[in-house]
PDB file of N, CA, C and O in Angstrom:
ATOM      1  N   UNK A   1       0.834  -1.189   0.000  1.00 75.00           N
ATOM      2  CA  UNK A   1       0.000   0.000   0.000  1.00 75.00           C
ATOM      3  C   UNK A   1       0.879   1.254   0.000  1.00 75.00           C
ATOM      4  O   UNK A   1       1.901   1.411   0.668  1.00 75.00           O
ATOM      5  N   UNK A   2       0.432   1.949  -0.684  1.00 88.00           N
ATOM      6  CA  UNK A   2       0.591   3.401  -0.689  1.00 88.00           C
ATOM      7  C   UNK A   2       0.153   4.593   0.574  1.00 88.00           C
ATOM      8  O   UNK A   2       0.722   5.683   0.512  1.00 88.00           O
ATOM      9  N   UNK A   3      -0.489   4.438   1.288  1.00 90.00           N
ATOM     10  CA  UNK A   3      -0.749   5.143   2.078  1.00 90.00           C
ATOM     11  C   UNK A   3      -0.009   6.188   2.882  1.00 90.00           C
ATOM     12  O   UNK A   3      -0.608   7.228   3.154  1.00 90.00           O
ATOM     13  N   UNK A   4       1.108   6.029   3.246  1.00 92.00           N
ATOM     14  CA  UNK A   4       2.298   7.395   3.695  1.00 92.00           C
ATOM     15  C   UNK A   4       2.950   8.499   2.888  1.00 92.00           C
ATOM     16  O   UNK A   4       3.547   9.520   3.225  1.00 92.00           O
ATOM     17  N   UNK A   5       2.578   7.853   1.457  1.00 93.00           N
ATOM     18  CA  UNK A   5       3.070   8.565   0.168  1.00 93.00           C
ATOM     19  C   UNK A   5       1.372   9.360  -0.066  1.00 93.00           C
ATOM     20  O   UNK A   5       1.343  10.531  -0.445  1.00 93.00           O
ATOM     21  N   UNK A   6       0.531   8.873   0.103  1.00 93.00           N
ATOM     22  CA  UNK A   6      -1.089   9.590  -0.262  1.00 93.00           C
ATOM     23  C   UNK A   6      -1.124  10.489   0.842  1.00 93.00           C
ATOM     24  O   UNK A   6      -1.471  11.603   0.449  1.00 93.00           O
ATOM     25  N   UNK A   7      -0.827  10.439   2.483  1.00 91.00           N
ATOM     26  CA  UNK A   7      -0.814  11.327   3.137  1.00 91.00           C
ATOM     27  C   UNK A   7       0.268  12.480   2.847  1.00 91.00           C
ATOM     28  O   UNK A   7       0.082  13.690   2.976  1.00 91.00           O
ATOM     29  N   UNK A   8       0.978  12.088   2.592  1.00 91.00           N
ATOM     30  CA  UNK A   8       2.357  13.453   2.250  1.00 91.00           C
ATOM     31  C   UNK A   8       2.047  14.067   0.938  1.00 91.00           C
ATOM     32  O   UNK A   8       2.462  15.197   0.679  1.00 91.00           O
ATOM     33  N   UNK A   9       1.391  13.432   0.159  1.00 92.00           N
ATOM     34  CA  UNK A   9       0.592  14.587  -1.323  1.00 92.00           C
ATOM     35  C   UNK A   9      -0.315  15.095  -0.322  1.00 92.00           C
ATOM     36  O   UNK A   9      -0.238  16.320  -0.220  1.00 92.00           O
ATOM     37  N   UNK A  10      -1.050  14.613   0.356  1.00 91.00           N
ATOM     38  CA  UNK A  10      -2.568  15.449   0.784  1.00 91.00           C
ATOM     39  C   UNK A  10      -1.923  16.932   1.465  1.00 91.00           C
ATOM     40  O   UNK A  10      -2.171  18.134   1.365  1.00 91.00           O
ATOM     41  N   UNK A  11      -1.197  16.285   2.020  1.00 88.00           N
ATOM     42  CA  UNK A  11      -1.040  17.618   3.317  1.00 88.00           C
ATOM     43  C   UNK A  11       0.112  18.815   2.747  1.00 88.00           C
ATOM     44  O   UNK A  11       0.278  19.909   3.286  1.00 88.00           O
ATOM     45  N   UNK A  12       0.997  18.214   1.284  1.00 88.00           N
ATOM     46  CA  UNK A  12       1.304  19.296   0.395  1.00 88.00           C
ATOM     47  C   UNK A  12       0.083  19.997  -0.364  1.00 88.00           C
ATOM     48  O   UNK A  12       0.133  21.213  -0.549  1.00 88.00           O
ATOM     49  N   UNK A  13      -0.830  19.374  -0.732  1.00 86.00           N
ATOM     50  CA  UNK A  13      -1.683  19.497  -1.712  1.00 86.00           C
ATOM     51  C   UNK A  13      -2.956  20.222  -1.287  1.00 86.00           C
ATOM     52  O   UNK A  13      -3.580  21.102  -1.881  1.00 86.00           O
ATOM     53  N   UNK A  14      -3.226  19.539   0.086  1.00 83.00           N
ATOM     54  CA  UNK A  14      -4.502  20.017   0.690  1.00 83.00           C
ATOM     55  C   UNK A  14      -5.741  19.058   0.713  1.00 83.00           C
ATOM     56  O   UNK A  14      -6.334  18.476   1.620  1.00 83.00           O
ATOM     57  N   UNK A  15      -5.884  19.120  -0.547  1.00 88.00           N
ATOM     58  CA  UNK A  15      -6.851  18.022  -1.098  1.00 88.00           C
ATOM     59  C   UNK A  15      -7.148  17.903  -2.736  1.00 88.00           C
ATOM     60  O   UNK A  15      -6.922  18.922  -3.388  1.00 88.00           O
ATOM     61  N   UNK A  16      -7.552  16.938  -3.317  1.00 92.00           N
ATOM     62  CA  UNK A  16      -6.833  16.368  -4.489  1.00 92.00           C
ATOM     63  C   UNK A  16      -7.893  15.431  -5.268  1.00 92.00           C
ATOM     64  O   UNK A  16      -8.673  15.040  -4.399  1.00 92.00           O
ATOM     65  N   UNK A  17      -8.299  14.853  -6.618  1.00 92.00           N
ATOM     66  CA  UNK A  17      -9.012  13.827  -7.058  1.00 92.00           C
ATOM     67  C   UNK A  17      -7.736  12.720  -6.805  1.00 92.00           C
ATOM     68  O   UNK A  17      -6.558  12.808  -6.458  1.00 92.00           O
ATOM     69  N   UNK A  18      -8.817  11.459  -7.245  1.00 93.00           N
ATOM     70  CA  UNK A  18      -7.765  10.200  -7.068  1.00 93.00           C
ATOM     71  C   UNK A  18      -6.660  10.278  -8.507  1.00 93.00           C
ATOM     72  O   UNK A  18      -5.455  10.031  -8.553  1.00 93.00           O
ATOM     73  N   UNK A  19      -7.240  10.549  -9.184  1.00 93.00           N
ATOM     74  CA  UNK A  19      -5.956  10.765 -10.988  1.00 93.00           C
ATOM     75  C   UNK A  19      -5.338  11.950 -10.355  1.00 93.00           C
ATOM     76  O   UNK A  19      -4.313  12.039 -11.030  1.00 93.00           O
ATOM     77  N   UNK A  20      -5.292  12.893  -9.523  1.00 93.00           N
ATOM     78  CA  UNK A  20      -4.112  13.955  -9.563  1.00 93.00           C
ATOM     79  C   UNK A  20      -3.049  13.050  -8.610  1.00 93.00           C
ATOM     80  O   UNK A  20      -1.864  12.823  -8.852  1.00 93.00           O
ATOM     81  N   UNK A  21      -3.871  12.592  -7.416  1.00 94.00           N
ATOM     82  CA  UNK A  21      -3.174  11.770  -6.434  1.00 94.00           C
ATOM     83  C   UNK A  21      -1.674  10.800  -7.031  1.00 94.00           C
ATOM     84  O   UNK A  21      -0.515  10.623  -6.657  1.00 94.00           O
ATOM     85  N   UNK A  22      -2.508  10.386  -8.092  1.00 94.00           N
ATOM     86  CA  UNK A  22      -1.768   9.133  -8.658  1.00 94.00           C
ATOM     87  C   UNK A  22      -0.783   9.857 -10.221  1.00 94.00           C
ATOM     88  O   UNK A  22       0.010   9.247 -10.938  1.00 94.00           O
ATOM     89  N   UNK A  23      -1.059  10.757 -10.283  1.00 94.00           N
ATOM     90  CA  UNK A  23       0.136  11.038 -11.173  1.00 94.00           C
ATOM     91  C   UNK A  23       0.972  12.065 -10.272  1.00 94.00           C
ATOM     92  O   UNK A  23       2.164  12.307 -10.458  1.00 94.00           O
ATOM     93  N   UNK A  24       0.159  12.650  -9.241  1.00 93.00           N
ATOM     94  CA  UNK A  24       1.660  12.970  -8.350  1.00 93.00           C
ATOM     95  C   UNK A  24       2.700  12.377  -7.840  1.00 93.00           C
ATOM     96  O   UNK A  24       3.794  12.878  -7.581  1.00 93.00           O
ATOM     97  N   UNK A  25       2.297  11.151  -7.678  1.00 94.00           N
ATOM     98  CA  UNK A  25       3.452  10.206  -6.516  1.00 94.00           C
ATOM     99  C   UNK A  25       3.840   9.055  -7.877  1.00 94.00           C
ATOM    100  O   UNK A  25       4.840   8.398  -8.165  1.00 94.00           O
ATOM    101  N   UNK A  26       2.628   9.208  -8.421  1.00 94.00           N
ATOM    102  CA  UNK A  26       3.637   7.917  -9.776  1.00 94.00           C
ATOM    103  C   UNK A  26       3.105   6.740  -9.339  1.00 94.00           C
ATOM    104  O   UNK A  26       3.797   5.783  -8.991  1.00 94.00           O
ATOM    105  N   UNK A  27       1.797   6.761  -9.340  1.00 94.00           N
ATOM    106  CA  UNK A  27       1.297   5.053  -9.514  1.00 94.00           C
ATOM    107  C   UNK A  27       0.345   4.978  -9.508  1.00 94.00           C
ATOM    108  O   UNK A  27      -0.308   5.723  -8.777  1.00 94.00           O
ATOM    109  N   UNK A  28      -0.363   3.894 -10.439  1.00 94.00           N
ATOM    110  CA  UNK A  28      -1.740   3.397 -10.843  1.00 94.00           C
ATOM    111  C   UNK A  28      -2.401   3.702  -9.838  1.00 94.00           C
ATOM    112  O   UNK A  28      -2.200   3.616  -8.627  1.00 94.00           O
ATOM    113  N   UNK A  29      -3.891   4.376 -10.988  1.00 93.00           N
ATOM    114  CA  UNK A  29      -5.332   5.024 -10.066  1.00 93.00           C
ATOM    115  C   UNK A  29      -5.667   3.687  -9.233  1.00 93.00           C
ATOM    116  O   UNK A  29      -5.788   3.973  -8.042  1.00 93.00           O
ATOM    117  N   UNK A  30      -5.804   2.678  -9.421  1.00 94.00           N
ATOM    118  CA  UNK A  30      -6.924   1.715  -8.692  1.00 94.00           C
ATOM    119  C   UNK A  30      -5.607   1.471  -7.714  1.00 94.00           C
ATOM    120  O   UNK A  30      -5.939   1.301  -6.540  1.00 94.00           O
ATOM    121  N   UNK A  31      -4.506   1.431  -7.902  1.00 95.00           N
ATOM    122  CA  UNK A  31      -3.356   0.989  -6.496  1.00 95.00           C
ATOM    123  C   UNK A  31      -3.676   2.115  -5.571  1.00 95.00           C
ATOM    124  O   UNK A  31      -3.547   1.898  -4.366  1.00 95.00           O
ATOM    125  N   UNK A  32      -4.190   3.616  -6.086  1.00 94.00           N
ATOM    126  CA  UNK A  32      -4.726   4.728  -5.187  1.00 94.00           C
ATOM    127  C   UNK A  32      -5.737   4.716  -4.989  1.00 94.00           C
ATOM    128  O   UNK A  32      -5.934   5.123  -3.844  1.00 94.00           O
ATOM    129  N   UNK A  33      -7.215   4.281  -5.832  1.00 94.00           N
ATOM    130  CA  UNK A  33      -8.325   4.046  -5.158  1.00 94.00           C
ATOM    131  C   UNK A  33      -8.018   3.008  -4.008  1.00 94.00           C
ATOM    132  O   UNK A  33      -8.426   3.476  -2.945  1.00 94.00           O
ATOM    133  N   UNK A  34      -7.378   1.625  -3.824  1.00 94.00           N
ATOM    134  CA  UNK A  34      -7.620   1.404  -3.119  1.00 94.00           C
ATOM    135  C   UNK A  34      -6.767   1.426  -2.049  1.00 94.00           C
ATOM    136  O   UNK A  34      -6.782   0.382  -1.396  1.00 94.00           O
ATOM    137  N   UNK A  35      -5.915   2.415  -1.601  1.00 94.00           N
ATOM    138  CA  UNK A  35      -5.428   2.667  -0.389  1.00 94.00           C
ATOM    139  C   UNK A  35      -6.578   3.896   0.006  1.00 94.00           C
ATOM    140  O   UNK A  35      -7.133   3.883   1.105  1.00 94.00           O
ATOM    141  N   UNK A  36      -6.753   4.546  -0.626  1.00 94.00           N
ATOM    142  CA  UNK A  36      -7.641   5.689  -0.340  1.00 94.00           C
ATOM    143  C   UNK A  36      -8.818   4.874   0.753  1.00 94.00           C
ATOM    144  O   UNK A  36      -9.010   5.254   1.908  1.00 94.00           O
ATOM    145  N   UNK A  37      -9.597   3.583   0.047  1.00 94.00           N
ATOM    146  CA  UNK A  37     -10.231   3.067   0.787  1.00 94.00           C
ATOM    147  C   UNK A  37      -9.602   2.615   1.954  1.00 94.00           C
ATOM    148  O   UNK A  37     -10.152   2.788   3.042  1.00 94.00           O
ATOM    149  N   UNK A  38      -8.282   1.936   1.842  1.00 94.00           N
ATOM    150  CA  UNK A  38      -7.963   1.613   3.136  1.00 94.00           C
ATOM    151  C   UNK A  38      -7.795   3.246   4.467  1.00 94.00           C
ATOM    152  O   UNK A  38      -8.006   3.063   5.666  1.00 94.00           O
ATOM    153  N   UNK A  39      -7.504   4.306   4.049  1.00 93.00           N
ATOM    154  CA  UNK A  39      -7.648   5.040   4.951  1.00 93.00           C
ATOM    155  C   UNK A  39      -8.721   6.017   5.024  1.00 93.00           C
ATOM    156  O   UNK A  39      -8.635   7.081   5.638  1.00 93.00           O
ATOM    157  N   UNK A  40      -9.948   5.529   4.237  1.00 92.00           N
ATOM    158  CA  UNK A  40     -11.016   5.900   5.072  1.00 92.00           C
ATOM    159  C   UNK A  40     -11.346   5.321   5.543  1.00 92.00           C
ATOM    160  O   UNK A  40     -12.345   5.817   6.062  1.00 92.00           O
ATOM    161  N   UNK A  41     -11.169   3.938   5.973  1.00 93.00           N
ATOM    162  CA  UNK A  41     -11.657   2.759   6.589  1.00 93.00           C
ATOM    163  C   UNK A  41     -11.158   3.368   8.436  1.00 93.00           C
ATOM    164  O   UNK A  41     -11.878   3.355   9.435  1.00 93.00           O
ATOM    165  N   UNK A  42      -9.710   3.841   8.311  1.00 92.00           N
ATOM    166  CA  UNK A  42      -9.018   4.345   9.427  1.00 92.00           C
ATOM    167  C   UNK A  42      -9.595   5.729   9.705  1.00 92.00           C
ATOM    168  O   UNK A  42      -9.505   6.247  10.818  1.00 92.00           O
ATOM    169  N   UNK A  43     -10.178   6.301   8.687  1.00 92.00           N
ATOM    170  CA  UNK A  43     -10.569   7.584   9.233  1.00 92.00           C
ATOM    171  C   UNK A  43      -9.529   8.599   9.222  1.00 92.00           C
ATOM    172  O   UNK A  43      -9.538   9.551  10.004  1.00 92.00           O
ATOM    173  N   UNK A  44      -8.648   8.409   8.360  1.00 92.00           N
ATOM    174  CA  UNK A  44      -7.688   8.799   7.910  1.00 92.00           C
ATOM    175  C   UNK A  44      -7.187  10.306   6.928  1.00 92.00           C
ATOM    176  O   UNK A  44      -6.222  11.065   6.837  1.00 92.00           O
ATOM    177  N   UNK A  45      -8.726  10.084   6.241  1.00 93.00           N
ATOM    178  CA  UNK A  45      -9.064  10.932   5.287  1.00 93.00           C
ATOM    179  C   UNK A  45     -10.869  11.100   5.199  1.00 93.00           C
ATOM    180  O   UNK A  45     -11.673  10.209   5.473  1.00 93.00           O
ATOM    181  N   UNK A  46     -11.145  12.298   4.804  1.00 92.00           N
ATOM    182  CA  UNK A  46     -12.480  12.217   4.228  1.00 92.00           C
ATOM    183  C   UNK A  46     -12.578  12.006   3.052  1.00 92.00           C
ATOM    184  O   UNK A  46     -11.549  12.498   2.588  1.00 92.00           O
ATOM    185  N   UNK A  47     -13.329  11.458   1.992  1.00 93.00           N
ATOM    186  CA  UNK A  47     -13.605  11.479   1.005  1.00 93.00           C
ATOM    187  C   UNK A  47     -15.554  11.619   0.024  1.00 93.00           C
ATOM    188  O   UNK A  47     -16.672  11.235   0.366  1.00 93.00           O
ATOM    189  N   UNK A  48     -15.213  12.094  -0.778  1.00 93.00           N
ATOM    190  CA  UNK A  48     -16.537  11.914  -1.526  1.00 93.00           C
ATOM    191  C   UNK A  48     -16.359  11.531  -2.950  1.00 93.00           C
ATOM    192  O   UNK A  48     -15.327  11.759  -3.581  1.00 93.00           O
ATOM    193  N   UNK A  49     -17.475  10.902  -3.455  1.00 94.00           N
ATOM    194  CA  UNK A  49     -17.406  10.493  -4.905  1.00 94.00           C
ATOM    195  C   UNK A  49     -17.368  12.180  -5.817  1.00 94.00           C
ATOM    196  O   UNK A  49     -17.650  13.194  -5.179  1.00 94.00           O
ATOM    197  N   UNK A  50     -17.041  12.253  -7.128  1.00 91.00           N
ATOM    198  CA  UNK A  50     -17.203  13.217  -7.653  1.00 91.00           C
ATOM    199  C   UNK A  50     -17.123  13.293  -9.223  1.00 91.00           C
ATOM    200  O   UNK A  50     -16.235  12.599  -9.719  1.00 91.00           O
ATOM    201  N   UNK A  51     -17.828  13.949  -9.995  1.00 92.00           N
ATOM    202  CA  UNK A  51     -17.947  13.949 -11.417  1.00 92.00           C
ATOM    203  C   UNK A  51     -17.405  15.595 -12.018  1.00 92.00           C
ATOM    204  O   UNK A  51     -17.644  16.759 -11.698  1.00 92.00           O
ATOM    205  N   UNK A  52     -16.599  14.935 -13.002  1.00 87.00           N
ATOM    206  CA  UNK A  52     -16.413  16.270 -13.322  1.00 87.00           C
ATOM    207  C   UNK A  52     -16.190  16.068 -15.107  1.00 87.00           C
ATOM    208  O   UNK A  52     -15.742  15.062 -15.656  1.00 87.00           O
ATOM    209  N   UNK A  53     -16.546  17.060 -15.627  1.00 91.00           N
ATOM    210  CA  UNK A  53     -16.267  16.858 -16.850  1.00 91.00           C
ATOM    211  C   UNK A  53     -14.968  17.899 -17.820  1.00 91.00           C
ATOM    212  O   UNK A  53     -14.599  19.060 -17.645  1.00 91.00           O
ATOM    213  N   UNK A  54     -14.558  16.859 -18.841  1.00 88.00           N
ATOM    214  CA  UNK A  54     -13.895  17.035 -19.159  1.00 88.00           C
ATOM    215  C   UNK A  54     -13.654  17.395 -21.045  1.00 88.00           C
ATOM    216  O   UNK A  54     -12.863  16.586 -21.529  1.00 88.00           O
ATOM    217  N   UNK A  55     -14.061  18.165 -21.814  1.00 94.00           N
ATOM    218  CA  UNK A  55     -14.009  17.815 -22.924  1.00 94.00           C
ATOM    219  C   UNK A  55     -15.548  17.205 -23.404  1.00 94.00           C
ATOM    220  O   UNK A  55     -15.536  16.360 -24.300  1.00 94.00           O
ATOM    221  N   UNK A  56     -16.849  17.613 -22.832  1.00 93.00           N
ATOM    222  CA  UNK A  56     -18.279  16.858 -22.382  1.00 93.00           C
ATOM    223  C   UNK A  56     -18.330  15.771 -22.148  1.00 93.00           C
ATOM    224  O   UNK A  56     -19.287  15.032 -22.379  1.00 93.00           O
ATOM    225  N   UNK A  57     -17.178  15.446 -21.586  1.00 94.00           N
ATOM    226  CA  UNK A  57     -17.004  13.577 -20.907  1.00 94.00           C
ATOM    227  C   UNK A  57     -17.324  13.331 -19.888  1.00 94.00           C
ATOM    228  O   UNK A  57     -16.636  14.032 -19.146  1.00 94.00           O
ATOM    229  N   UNK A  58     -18.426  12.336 -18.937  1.00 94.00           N
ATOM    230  CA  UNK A  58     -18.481  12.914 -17.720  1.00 94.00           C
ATOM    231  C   UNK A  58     -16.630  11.966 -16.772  1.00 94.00           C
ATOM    232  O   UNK A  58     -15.946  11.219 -17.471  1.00 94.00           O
ATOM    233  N   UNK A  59     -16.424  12.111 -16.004  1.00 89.00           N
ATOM    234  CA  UNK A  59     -15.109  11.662 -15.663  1.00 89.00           C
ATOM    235  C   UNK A  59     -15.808  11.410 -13.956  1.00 89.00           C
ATOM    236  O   UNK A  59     -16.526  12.256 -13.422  1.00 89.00           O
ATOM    237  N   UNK A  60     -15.461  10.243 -13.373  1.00 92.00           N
ATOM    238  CA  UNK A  60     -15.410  10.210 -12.230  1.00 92.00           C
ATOM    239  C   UNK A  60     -14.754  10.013 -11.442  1.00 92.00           C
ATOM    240  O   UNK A  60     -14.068   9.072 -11.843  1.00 92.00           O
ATOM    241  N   UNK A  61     -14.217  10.473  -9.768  1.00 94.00           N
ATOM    242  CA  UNK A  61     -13.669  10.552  -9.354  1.00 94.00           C
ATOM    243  C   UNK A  61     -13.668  10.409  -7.653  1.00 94.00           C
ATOM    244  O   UNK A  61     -14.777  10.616  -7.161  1.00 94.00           O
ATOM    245  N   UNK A  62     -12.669  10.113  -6.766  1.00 94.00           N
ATOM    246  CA  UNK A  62     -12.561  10.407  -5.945  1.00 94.00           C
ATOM    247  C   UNK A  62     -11.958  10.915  -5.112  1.00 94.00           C
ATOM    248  O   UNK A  62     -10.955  10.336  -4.695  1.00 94.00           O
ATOM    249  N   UNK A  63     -12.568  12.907  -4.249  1.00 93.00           N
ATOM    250  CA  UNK A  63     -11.957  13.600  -4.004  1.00 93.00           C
ATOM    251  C   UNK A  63     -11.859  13.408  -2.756  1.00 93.00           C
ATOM    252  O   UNK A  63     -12.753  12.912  -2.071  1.00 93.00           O
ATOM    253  N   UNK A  64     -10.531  13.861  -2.258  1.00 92.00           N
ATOM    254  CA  UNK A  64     -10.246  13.129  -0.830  1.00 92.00           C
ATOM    255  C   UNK A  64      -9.332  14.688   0.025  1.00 92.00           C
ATOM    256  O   UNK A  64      -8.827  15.699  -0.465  1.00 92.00           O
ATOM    257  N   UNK A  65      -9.433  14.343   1.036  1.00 91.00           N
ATOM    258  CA  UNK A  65      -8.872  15.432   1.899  1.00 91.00           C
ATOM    259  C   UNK A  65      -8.499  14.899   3.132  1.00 91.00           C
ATOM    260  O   UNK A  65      -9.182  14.014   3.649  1.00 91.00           O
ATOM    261  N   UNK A  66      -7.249  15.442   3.791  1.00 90.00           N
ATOM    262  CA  UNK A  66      -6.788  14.475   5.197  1.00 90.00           C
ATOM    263  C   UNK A  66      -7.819  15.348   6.200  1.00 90.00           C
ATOM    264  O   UNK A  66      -7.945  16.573   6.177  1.00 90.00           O
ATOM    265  N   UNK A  67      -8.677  14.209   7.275  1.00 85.00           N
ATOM    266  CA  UNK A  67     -10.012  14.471   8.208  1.00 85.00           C
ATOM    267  C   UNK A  67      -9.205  15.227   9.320  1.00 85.00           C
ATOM    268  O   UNK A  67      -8.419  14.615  10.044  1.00 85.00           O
ATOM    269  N   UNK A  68      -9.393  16.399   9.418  1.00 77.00           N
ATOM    270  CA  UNK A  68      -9.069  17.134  10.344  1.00 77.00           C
ATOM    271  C   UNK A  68      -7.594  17.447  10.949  1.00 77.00           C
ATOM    272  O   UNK A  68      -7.003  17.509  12.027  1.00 77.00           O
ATOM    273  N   UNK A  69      -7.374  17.610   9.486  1.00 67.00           N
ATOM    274  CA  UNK A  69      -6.292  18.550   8.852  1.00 67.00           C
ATOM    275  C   UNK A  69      -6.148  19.934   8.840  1.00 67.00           C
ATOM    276  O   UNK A  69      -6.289  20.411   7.714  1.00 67.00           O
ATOM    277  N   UNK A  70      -5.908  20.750   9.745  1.00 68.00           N
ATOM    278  CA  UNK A  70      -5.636  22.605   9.374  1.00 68.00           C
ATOM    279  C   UNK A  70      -4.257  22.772   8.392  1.00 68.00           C
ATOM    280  O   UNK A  70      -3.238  22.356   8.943  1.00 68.00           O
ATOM    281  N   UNK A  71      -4.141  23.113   7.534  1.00 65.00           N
ATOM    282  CA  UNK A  71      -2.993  23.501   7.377  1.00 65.00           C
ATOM    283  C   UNK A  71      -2.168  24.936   7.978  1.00 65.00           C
ATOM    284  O   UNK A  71      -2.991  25.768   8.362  1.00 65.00           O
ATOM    285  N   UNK A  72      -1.156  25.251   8.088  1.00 70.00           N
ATOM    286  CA  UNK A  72      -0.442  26.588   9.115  1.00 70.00           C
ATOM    287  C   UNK A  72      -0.912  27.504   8.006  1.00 70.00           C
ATOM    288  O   UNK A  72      -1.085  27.094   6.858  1.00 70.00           O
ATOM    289  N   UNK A  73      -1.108  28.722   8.371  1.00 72.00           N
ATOM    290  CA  UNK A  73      -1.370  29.982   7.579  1.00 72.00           C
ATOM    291  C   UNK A  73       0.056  30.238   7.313  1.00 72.00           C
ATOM    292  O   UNK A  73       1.041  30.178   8.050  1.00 72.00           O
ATOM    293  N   UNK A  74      -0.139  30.642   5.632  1.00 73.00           N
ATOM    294  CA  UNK A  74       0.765  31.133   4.638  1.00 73.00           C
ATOM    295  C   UNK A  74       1.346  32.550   5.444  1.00 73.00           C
ATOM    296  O   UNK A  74       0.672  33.433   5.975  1.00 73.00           O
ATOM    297  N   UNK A  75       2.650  32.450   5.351  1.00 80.00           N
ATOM    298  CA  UNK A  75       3.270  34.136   5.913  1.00 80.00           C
ATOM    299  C   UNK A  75       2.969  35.061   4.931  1.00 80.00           C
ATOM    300  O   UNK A  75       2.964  34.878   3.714  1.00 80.00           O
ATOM    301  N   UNK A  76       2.610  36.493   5.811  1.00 79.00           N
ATOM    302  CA  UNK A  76       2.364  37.491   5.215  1.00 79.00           C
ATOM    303  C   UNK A  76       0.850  38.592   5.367  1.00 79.00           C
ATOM    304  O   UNK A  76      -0.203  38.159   5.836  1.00 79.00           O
ATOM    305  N   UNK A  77       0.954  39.476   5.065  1.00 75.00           N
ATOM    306  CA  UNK A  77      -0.215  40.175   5.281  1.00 75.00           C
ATOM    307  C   UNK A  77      -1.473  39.581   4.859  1.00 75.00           C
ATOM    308  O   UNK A  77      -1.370  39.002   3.778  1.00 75.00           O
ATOM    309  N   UNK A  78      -2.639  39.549   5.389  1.00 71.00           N
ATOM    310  CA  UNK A  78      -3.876  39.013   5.172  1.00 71.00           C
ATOM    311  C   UNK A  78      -4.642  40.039   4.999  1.00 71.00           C
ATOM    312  O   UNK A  78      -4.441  41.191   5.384  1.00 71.00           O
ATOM    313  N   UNK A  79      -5.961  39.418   4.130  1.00 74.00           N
ATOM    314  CA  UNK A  79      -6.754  40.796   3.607  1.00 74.00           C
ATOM    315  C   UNK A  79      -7.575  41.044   4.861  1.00 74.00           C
ATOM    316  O   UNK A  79      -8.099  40.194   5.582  1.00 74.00           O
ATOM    317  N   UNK A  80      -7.593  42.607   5.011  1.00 72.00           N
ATOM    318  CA  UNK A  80      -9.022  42.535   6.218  1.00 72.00           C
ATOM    319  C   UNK A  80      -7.962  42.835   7.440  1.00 72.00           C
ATOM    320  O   UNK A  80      -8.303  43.413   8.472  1.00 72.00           O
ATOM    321  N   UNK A  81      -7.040  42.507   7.262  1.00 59.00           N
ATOM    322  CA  UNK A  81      -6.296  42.854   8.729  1.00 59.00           C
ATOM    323  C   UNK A  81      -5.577  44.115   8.971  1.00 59.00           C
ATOM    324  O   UNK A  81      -4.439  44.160   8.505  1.00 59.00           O
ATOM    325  N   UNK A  82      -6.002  45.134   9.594  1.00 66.00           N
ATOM    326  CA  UNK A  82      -5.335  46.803   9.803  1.00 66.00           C
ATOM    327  C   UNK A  82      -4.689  46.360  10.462  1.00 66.00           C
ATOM    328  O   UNK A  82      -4.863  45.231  10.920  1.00 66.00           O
ATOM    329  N   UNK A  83      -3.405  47.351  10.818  1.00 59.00           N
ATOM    330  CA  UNK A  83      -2.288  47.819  11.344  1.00 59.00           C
ATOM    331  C   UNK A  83      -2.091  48.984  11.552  1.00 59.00           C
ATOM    332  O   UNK A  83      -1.025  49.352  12.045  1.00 59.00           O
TER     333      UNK A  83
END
């Protein structure tokens, strides 16, 4: 399984479909669908099914995000914030 390599894209990435997942790290969608399943099984990640189209193709997918994950705020001025 893939799974330590799918968490270290997520938490660069944020959150991701399963085809971006798998041409980021370099390996077959279904070897990433199914670790994906193995760590929602752990609760590892959230995920939802998702369609998106491409070219009027419908394409399906699964978009995934690590479950209660913050990422650190980016340095630098933020909008909305006086000084």
């Amino acid at each position: 399984m893939h799974t330590e390599s799918i968490l270290t894209h997520l938490k660069k990435c944020g959150q991701a479909l399963d085809a971006e997942i798998a041409k980021g790290i370099g390996i077959g969608l279904q070897e990433v669908r199914d670790s994906l399943q193995v760590l929602s099984a752990r609760k590892a990640i959230s995920t939802c099914n998702m369609t998106t189209f491409k070219d009027g193709q419908p394409i399906e997918g699964i978009f995934c995000r690590i479950a209660g994950y913050i990422p650190t705020a980016s340095p630098g001025r933020k909008p909305g914030v006086k000084n």
